[in-house]
Short mmCIF file of C-alpha atoms and ligand atoms in Angstrom, two decimals:
data_model
loop_
_atom_site.label_atom_id
_atom_site.label_comp_id
_atom_site.label_asym_id
_atom_site.label_seq_id
_atom_site.Cartn_x
_atom_site.Cartn_y
_atom_site.Cartn_z
CA MET B 16 -11.83 7.11 -14.27
CA SER B 17 -8.13 6.36 -13.67
CA MET B 18 -6.01 8.10 -10.96
CA GLN B 19 -4.30 10.10 -13.69
CA GLU B 20 -7.70 11.32 -15.03
CA TYR B 21 -8.77 12.35 -11.49
CA ILE B 22 -5.51 14.28 -11.05
CA GLU B 23 -6.19 16.14 -14.30
CA GLU B 24 -9.61 16.98 -12.88
CA ALA B 25 -8.08 18.22 -9.69
CA GLU B 26 -5.75 20.53 -11.74
CA GLN B 27 -8.82 22.09 -13.38
CA SER B 28 -10.34 23.02 -10.08
CA LEU B 29 -7.68 23.50 -7.38
CA LEU B 30 -5.60 26.67 -7.18
CA HIS B 31 -2.10 25.75 -8.25
CA THR B 32 -0.17 26.69 -5.05
CA TYR B 33 1.51 23.24 -4.60
CA ASN B 34 3.69 21.28 -6.99
CA ARG B 35 1.87 18.05 -6.00
CA TYR B 36 3.20 14.52 -6.43
CA GLN B 37 1.17 12.54 -8.79
CA ILE B 38 -0.73 10.22 -6.50
CA ILE B 39 -4.18 10.36 -4.79
CA LEU B 40 -3.91 9.07 -1.23
CA GLU B 41 -7.10 7.40 -0.07
CA LYS B 42 -6.61 5.53 3.25
CA GLY B 43 -4.06 4.65 5.78
CA LYS B 44 -3.11 1.86 8.18
CA GLY B 45 -0.30 2.06 10.71
CA VAL B 46 2.66 3.72 9.09
CA TYR B 47 1.45 2.94 5.54
CA LEU B 48 -0.83 4.97 3.17
CA TYR B 49 -2.64 3.57 0.14
CA ASP B 50 -3.56 5.33 -3.09
CA THR B 51 -6.72 4.99 -5.12
CA ASP B 52 -5.10 2.15 -7.06
CA GLY B 53 -4.48 0.32 -3.78
CA ILE B 54 -0.73 0.86 -4.00
CA LYS B 55 0.97 0.83 -0.57
CA TYR B 56 3.37 3.55 0.60
CA LEU B 57 5.63 3.51 3.67
CA ASP B 58 5.04 7.00 5.07
CA PHE B 59 8.03 8.98 6.29
CA VAL B 60 6.13 12.25 5.97
CA SER B 61 3.11 11.71 8.24
CA GLY B 62 1.27 14.66 6.66
CA ILE B 63 4.36 16.80 7.48
CA ALA B 64 4.97 15.76 11.13
CA VAL B 65 1.24 15.53 11.84
CA PHE B 66 0.13 11.90 12.15
CA ALA B 67 2.24 10.88 15.07
CA LEU B 68 0.07 7.93 16.12
CA GLY B 69 -0.02 6.10 12.86
CA TYR B 70 -3.19 5.76 10.68
CA GLY B 71 -6.33 4.02 11.66
CA ASN B 72 -5.65 4.10 15.49
CA ARG B 73 -8.89 2.57 16.80
CA GLU B 74 -9.09 4.52 20.09
CA TYR B 75 -8.42 7.78 18.36
CA ASN B 76 -11.03 7.16 15.65
CA ASP B 77 -13.59 6.07 18.15
CA ALA B 78 -13.06 9.20 20.27
CA LEU B 79 -13.67 11.38 17.34
CA LYS B 80 -16.77 9.41 16.17
CA ALA B 81 -18.20 9.60 19.70
CA GLN B 82 -17.66 13.41 19.81
CA ILE B 83 -19.27 13.78 16.36
CA ASP B 84 -22.37 12.03 17.70
CA LYS B 85 -22.42 14.39 20.68
CA VAL B 86 -21.72 17.77 19.17
CA ILE B 87 -19.08 19.02 16.76
CA HIS B 88 -19.24 22.75 17.37
CA THR B 89 -20.70 25.17 19.88
CA SER B 90 -19.02 28.49 20.32
CA ASN B 91 -16.28 29.97 22.40
CA TYR B 92 -18.94 31.98 24.19
CA TYR B 93 -19.79 28.71 26.02
CA TYR B 94 -17.54 26.20 27.74
CA ASN B 95 -17.18 22.69 26.31
CA MET B 96 -15.91 19.61 28.14
CA PRO B 97 -13.24 18.45 25.55
CA ALA B 98 -11.59 21.93 25.61
CA ILE B 99 -11.55 21.96 29.46
CA ARG B 100 -9.88 18.57 29.55
CA ALA B 101 -7.46 19.19 26.60
CA ALA B 102 -6.31 22.51 28.05
CA LYS B 103 -5.53 21.00 31.39
CA LYS B 104 -3.56 18.18 29.78
CA LEU B 105 -1.64 20.53 27.66
CA ARG B 106 -0.76 22.74 30.68
CA GLU B 107 0.50 19.60 32.41
CA ALA B 108 2.51 18.54 29.46
CA SER B 109 4.11 21.95 28.88
CA GLY B 110 4.32 23.45 32.40
CA LEU B 111 2.79 26.56 30.87
CA ASP B 112 -0.22 28.12 32.48
CA ARG B 113 -2.78 29.28 29.89
CA VAL B 114 -4.01 27.93 26.60
CA PHE B 115 -5.68 29.47 23.58
CA PHE B 116 -6.83 27.03 20.92
CA THR B 117 -6.47 27.88 17.19
CA ASN B 118 -7.25 26.08 13.93
CA SER B 119 -3.74 26.01 12.58
CA GLY B 120 -0.09 26.63 13.20
CA ALA B 121 -0.03 30.06 11.51
CA GLU B 122 -2.95 31.18 13.66
CA ALA B 123 -1.09 30.14 16.81
CA ILE B 124 1.84 32.32 15.70
CA GLU B 125 -0.63 35.22 15.03
CA GLY B 126 -1.87 34.89 18.60
CA ALA B 127 1.57 34.63 20.07
CA VAL B 128 2.71 37.79 18.26
CA LYS B 129 -0.40 39.69 19.34
CA ALA B 130 0.03 38.60 22.94
CA ALA B 131 3.69 39.76 22.89
CA ARG B 132 2.86 43.17 21.40
CA LYS B 133 0.01 43.65 23.89
CA TYR B 134 2.25 42.72 26.81
CA ALA B 135 4.72 45.49 25.74
CA TYR B 136 1.87 47.99 24.98
CA LYS B 137 0.52 47.46 28.47
CA LYS B 138 3.97 48.30 29.88
CA ASP B 139 4.74 51.57 28.12
CA GLY B 140 1.78 52.47 25.81
CA ALA B 141 4.08 52.55 22.78
CA THR B 142 2.96 51.23 19.39
CA ASP B 143 6.32 50.76 17.72
CA HIS B 144 7.57 47.61 19.39
CA GLU B 145 10.05 45.39 17.56
CA ILE B 146 10.28 41.54 17.29
CA ILE B 147 13.45 39.66 16.58
CA ALA B 148 13.02 36.60 14.42
CA MET B 149 15.62 34.19 12.81
CA GLU B 150 16.81 33.93 9.22
CA HIS B 151 15.73 30.77 7.54
CA SER B 152 12.82 30.34 9.99
CA PHE B 153 9.31 29.30 9.01
CA HIS B 154 6.23 30.31 10.94
CA GLY B 155 3.40 30.12 8.44
CA ARG B 156 1.72 31.82 5.54
CA THR B 157 -0.68 34.36 7.06
CA PHE B 158 0.65 37.97 7.30
CA GLY B 159 1.79 38.00 10.91
CA ALA B 160 3.41 34.61 10.60
CA LEU B 161 4.96 35.40 7.26
CA SER B 162 6.34 38.70 8.65
CA VAL B 163 8.44 36.68 11.19
CA THR B 164 9.45 34.02 8.52
CA GLY B 165 13.06 34.41 7.60
CA ASN B 166 12.78 33.54 3.93
CA PRO B 167 12.62 36.67 1.72
CA LYS B 168 11.31 34.62 -1.14
CA TYR B 169 8.09 33.83 0.73
CA ARG B 170 7.54 37.42 1.87
CA GLU B 171 8.64 39.69 -0.97
CA PRO B 172 5.61 39.34 -3.36
CA PHE B 173 3.27 40.21 -0.41
CA GLU B 174 5.14 43.30 0.99
CA PRO B 175 4.63 45.27 3.05
CA MET B 176 4.66 42.86 5.91
CA ILE B 177 3.73 43.86 9.52
CA GLY B 178 6.36 46.35 10.60
CA ASN B 179 9.31 46.29 12.96
CA ILE B 180 10.56 42.71 12.55
CA ARG B 181 14.34 42.24 12.67
CA PHE B 182 16.15 39.11 11.56
CA ALA B 183 19.04 37.62 13.44
CA GLN B 184 20.90 34.45 12.77
CA MET B 185 20.02 31.13 14.37
CA ASN B 186 22.66 29.93 16.78
CA ASN B 187 24.55 33.28 16.71
CA LEU B 188 23.82 34.96 19.97
CA GLU B 189 25.77 38.06 19.11
CA SER B 190 23.51 38.66 16.11
CA VAL B 191 20.52 38.67 18.45
CA GLU B 192 22.19 40.80 20.98
CA LYS B 193 23.03 43.41 18.36
CA LEU B 194 19.33 43.83 17.40
CA ILE B 195 17.97 44.35 20.89
CA ASN B 196 16.98 47.83 21.92
CA ASP B 197 14.36 49.44 24.13
CA LYS B 198 11.56 48.68 21.64
CA THR B 199 12.22 44.93 21.48
CA CYS B 200 9.21 43.09 22.88
CA ALA B 201 9.80 39.47 21.74
CA ILE B 202 12.27 37.04 20.25
CA ILE B 203 10.68 34.27 18.25
CA LEU B 204 12.33 31.14 17.10
CA GLU B 205 11.74 27.48 16.33
CA THR B 206 13.40 25.26 18.88
CA VAL B 207 14.35 23.11 15.89
CA GLN B 208 14.02 24.80 12.54
CA GLY B 209 11.91 22.56 10.16
CA GLU B 210 11.32 24.01 6.74
CA GLY B 211 14.52 26.03 7.08
CA GLY B 212 16.62 22.86 7.00
CA LEU B 213 16.33 20.83 10.23
CA VAL B 214 18.53 23.05 12.38
CA PRO B 215 18.22 22.55 16.11
CA ALA B 216 18.97 25.54 18.35
CA THR B 217 22.10 24.86 20.32
CA GLU B 218 21.84 24.64 24.12
CA GLU B 219 24.24 27.57 24.40
CA PHE B 220 22.15 29.76 22.05
CA LEU B 221 18.76 28.90 23.59
CA LYS B 222 20.10 29.65 27.07
CA GLY B 223 21.82 32.80 25.89
CA VAL B 224 18.60 34.06 24.28
CA LYS B 225 16.58 33.19 27.41
CA ALA B 226 19.09 35.12 29.53
CA LEU B 227 18.83 38.24 27.28
CA CYS B 228 15.10 37.99 27.49
CA GLU B 229 15.09 37.78 31.29
CA GLU B 230 17.49 40.69 31.57
CA ARG B 231 15.28 43.02 29.52
CA ASP B 232 11.76 41.76 30.12
CA ILE B 233 11.57 40.63 26.52
CA LEU B 234 9.28 37.66 25.76
CA LEU B 235 10.70 34.40 24.40
CA ILE B 236 8.39 32.77 21.99
CA LEU B 237 9.27 29.24 21.00
CA ASP B 238 7.58 27.78 17.94
CA GLU B 239 7.04 24.11 18.59
CA ILE B 240 4.59 23.56 15.85
CA GLN B 241 6.81 21.04 14.02
CA CYS B 242 9.42 19.98 16.62
CA GLY B 243 6.99 19.68 19.54
CA MET B 244 4.60 16.83 20.53
CA GLY B 245 7.40 14.20 21.15
CA ARG B 246 9.21 14.48 17.87
CA THR B 247 12.56 15.13 19.41
CA GLY B 248 12.15 12.61 22.20
CA TYR B 249 10.71 15.25 24.57
CA MET B 250 7.15 16.37 24.67
CA PHE B 251 8.38 19.81 23.68
CA ALA B 252 11.99 20.27 22.34
CA TRP B 253 12.83 23.04 24.77
CA GLN B 254 12.32 20.68 27.66
CA LYS B 255 15.64 18.97 26.72
CA TYR B 256 17.42 22.14 27.85
CA GLY B 257 14.94 23.33 30.41
CA VAL B 258 14.63 26.62 28.65
CA LYS B 259 11.01 27.50 29.23
CA PRO B 260 9.41 30.03 26.87
CA ASP B 261 7.07 32.77 27.90
CA ILE B 262 4.80 31.89 24.99
CA MET B 263 4.87 28.65 23.02
CA THR B 264 3.07 27.67 19.75
CA THR B 265 1.97 24.15 18.95
CA ALA B 266 -0.04 22.61 16.10
CA LYS B 267 0.75 19.79 13.56
CA ALA B 268 0.74 16.64 15.73
CA LEU B 269 -1.40 18.29 18.44
CA GLY B 270 -4.60 16.96 16.82
CA CYS B 271 -2.99 14.27 14.74
CA GLY B 272 -4.99 15.20 11.65
CA VAL B 273 -7.80 17.20 13.00
CA PRO B 274 -6.92 20.89 12.23
CA VAL B 275 -5.96 22.40 15.59
CA GLY B 276 -3.19 24.48 17.09
CA ALA B 277 -2.61 26.47 20.30
CA PHE B 278 -0.60 29.13 21.84
CA LEU B 279 0.29 28.83 25.53
CA MET B 280 1.82 31.36 27.92
CA THR B 281 2.93 31.77 31.50
CA GLU B 282 0.53 33.26 34.04
CA LYS B 283 2.68 36.41 34.10
CA VAL B 284 2.17 37.01 30.36
CA ALA B 285 -1.48 36.02 30.59
CA GLN B 286 -2.17 38.55 33.35
CA ASN B 287 -0.53 41.33 31.41
CA SER B 288 -1.50 40.81 27.71
CA LEU B 289 -4.66 39.58 25.92
CA GLU B 290 -7.88 40.44 27.64
CA ALA B 291 -11.57 39.70 26.74
CA GLY B 292 -12.33 41.16 23.34
CA ASP B 293 -8.61 41.23 22.24
CA HIS B 294 -8.58 37.96 20.33
CA GLY B 295 -10.94 35.25 19.15
CA THR B 296 -11.78 32.58 16.58
CA THR B 297 -15.08 30.86 15.67
CA TYR B 298 -13.71 27.30 15.33
CA GLY B 299 -10.65 27.41 17.63
CA GLY B 300 -10.89 24.85 20.39
CA ASN B 301 -14.26 23.49 19.31
CA PRO B 302 -15.50 20.22 20.81
CA LEU B 303 -14.36 18.08 17.90
CA ALA B 304 -10.81 19.57 17.65
CA CYS B 305 -10.33 19.37 21.49
CA ALA B 306 -11.61 15.74 21.63
CA ALA B 307 -8.76 14.99 19.16
CA VAL B 308 -6.21 16.93 21.32
CA GLU B 309 -7.39 15.18 24.47
CA LYS B 310 -7.20 11.70 22.92
CA VAL B 311 -3.82 12.36 21.36
CA LEU B 312 -2.35 13.48 24.64
CA ASP B 313 -3.80 10.37 26.36
CA LEU B 314 -2.53 7.98 23.76
CA PHE B 315 0.97 9.60 23.89
CA GLU B 316 1.12 8.49 27.52
CA GLU B 317 -0.72 5.13 27.26
CA ASN B 318 1.29 4.08 24.27
CA HIS B 319 4.63 5.42 25.51
CA ILE B 320 5.07 7.36 22.23
CA ILE B 321 8.10 9.36 23.47
CA ASP B 322 9.84 6.27 24.61
CA ASN B 323 9.51 4.78 21.15
CA VAL B 324 11.01 8.06 19.68
CA ARG B 325 13.94 7.75 22.10
CA GLU B 326 14.49 4.12 21.13
CA VAL B 327 14.29 4.38 17.35
CA ALA B 328 15.56 7.92 16.63
CA PRO B 329 19.26 7.08 17.33
CA TYR B 330 18.94 4.13 14.96
CA LEU B 331 17.54 6.41 12.16
CA GLU B 332 20.26 8.91 12.81
CA GLN B 333 23.00 6.32 12.62
CA ARG B 334 21.68 4.80 9.47
CA LEU B 335 21.34 8.23 7.75
CA GLU B 336 24.90 9.10 8.84
CA ALA B 337 26.16 5.81 7.29
CA LEU B 338 24.15 6.59 4.02
CA LYS B 339 25.67 10.01 3.95
CA ASP B 340 29.19 8.58 4.23
CA ARG B 341 28.56 6.30 1.32
CA TYR B 342 27.30 8.98 -1.17
CA ASP B 343 29.20 11.96 -2.56
CA CYS B 344 25.97 13.75 -3.36
CA ILE B 345 24.94 13.77 0.32
CA THR B 346 26.89 16.39 2.15
CA GLN B 347 25.36 16.40 5.65
CA ARG B 348 22.86 14.80 8.05
CA ARG B 349 21.08 17.20 10.30
CA GLY B 350 18.27 17.33 12.80
CA THR B 351 17.35 15.56 16.03
CA GLY B 352 14.98 12.80 17.14
CA LEU B 353 12.46 11.86 14.48
CA MET B 354 13.08 15.11 12.69
CA GLN B 355 16.02 14.42 10.41
CA GLY B 356 17.36 15.78 7.21
CA LEU B 357 19.86 14.72 4.47
CA VAL B 358 21.47 17.65 2.70
CA PHE B 359 22.28 16.97 -0.97
CA ASN B 360 24.58 18.97 -3.17
CA ARG B 361 21.71 19.20 -5.73
CA PRO B 362 17.85 19.31 -5.81
CA VAL B 363 16.21 16.32 -4.34
CA ARG B 364 12.82 16.35 -6.17
CA ASP B 365 13.83 13.48 -8.55
CA VAL B 366 14.91 11.26 -5.61
CA ILE B 367 11.57 11.93 -3.86
CA GLU B 368 9.67 11.15 -7.09
CA ARG B 369 11.58 7.85 -7.62
CA ALA B 370 10.93 7.00 -3.90
CA ILE B 371 7.16 7.46 -4.42
CA GLU B 372 7.28 5.21 -7.53
CA ASN B 373 8.93 2.67 -5.23
CA GLY B 374 6.42 2.87 -2.44
CA LEU B 375 8.06 5.39 -0.08
CA LEU B 376 6.72 8.86 0.82
CA LEU B 377 9.47 11.41 1.65
CA ILE B 378 9.25 15.25 1.65
CA ASN B 379 11.86 17.92 1.14
CA ALA B 380 12.76 20.90 3.27
CA GLY B 381 13.95 23.45 0.82
CA PRO B 382 15.12 22.25 -2.69
CA ASP B 383 18.25 20.37 -1.53
CA ILE B 384 17.23 18.60 1.63
CA ILE B 385 15.24 15.40 2.17
CA ARG B 386 13.24 15.54 5.38
CA PHE B 387 12.37 12.53 7.53
CA VAL B 388 9.42 13.16 9.81
CA PRO B 389 7.70 9.71 10.11
CA PRO B 390 4.86 8.80 12.44
CA LEU B 391 6.24 8.51 15.99
CA VAL B 392 5.19 4.90 16.24
CA ILE B 393 7.74 3.85 13.48
CA SER B 394 9.88 0.80 14.17
CA LYS B 395 13.52 -0.08 13.41
CA GLU B 396 12.18 -2.49 10.69
CA ASN B 397 10.34 0.38 9.11
CA ILE B 398 13.57 2.38 9.11
CA ASP B 399 15.43 -0.53 7.42
CA GLU B 400 12.62 -0.75 4.84
CA MET B 401 12.73 3.06 4.21
CA LEU B 402 16.53 3.01 3.75
CA GLU B 403 16.44 0.14 1.35
CA ILE B 404 14.00 1.97 -0.91
CA LEU B 405 15.77 5.28 -0.58
CA GLU B 406 19.12 3.80 -1.48
CA SER B 407 17.63 2.32 -4.63
CA CYS B 408 16.46 5.78 -5.61
CA ILE B 409 19.84 7.54 -5.43
CA GLU B 410 21.70 7.24 -8.67
CA PRO B 411 24.44 4.56 -8.48
CA GLN B 412 26.93 6.92 -10.14
CA GLU B 413 26.58 9.28 -7.29
CA THR B 414 28.53 6.90 -5.00
CA GLU B 415 32.19 7.62 -4.33
C1 PLP P 24 4.00 24.14 9.66
C2 PLP P 24 4.61 25.15 10.54
C3 PLP P 24 3.91 26.42 10.80
C4 PLP P 24 2.58 26.79 10.12
O1 PLP P 24 1.57 25.83 10.49
P1 PLP P 24 0.28 25.77 9.60
O2 PLP P 24 -0.64 24.79 10.44
O3 PLP P 24 0.64 25.24 8.31
O4 PLP P 24 -0.29 27.14 9.58
C5 PLP P 24 4.44 27.29 11.65
N1 PLP P 24 5.65 27.04 12.29
C6 PLP P 24 6.32 25.90 12.09
C7 PLP P 24 7.64 25.63 12.63
C8 PLP P 24 5.85 24.98 11.16
O5 PLP P 24 6.50 23.78 10.87
#
């Protein structure tokens, strides 16, 4: 059967919740993926900010294989060595004190929101606490995560959401301040908005929100699911400004392909929120997932992944700026580190489709923005290669 025939078969069986691009990806090596016809693609998506290490990393693969041969799953009612080691490394990397492993980003958000509500409940016994989230934010597709996602289009068909969520504007401290009252238990935001359009929180805003939280004993939840794990040139994006959250969520690159996430918290929140029986998951933090986390954190250090981000990201940024200046249809470059976006004055789907036809994987963030979230091991040569293909995919008449 041809790739096209397999795609037709897929469309018979899979629920149509994605407008998929018309290729079947089969294997990967370094920063390249290959489809079932053997065609090679330079990958500037990395499974949406997941595969930081590049494909086919020998040490990572061997660590997973070794763990598979030992044991894949036990239960959270017992301890397992990979989870013990992974949790310690994650504490060291984040400076936060306690870890709960989940299976996905959305589940990490669910846990973070539950922890915040329980913290407030333990203080005053009330059951009508409020959470402030940001417009244009994205926190996932489960009900709790969707409820704090600032995109009405994603929420509306599934109303009612969980109650008492208020939306403020990212980087507008006054809009946050206005929503705070005695019921506010948490403020949640992405340190750098991803899906919402590659918008970093400004230092002033982040510090301002933190100050408001400290003043009123409100918990600051930072969603580092996309922007964390080295992508901005810091292990976690908030570390650039030293604004430490009370609760942090991580996922995506945490397991580099093995489904795993986590929420972490300070000892103070841990001592005053979730207790035995309050929260759980069958798979979360199982030996296979945690073997991945452990190895990823080791390899980040051994291979100086963050140093590479700091070296190549300014180059990507500069080349995207230059591209923007040459095309009328590109109105803005946004983002930070290896989390960049080009804002077009029109939908970008056709550009992305042409890029795929020319051997380059790109992804959008909303209809009008092309997002660049490559593996963190990308080189300057890869960036040059990407731009050459991308430029050939933007219509020549769109130049000034
Ligand atoms: C992807 C993402 C999520 C959801 O993670 P899933 O693993 O898809 O559930 C939450 N927050 C942010 C910022 C994300 O980018």
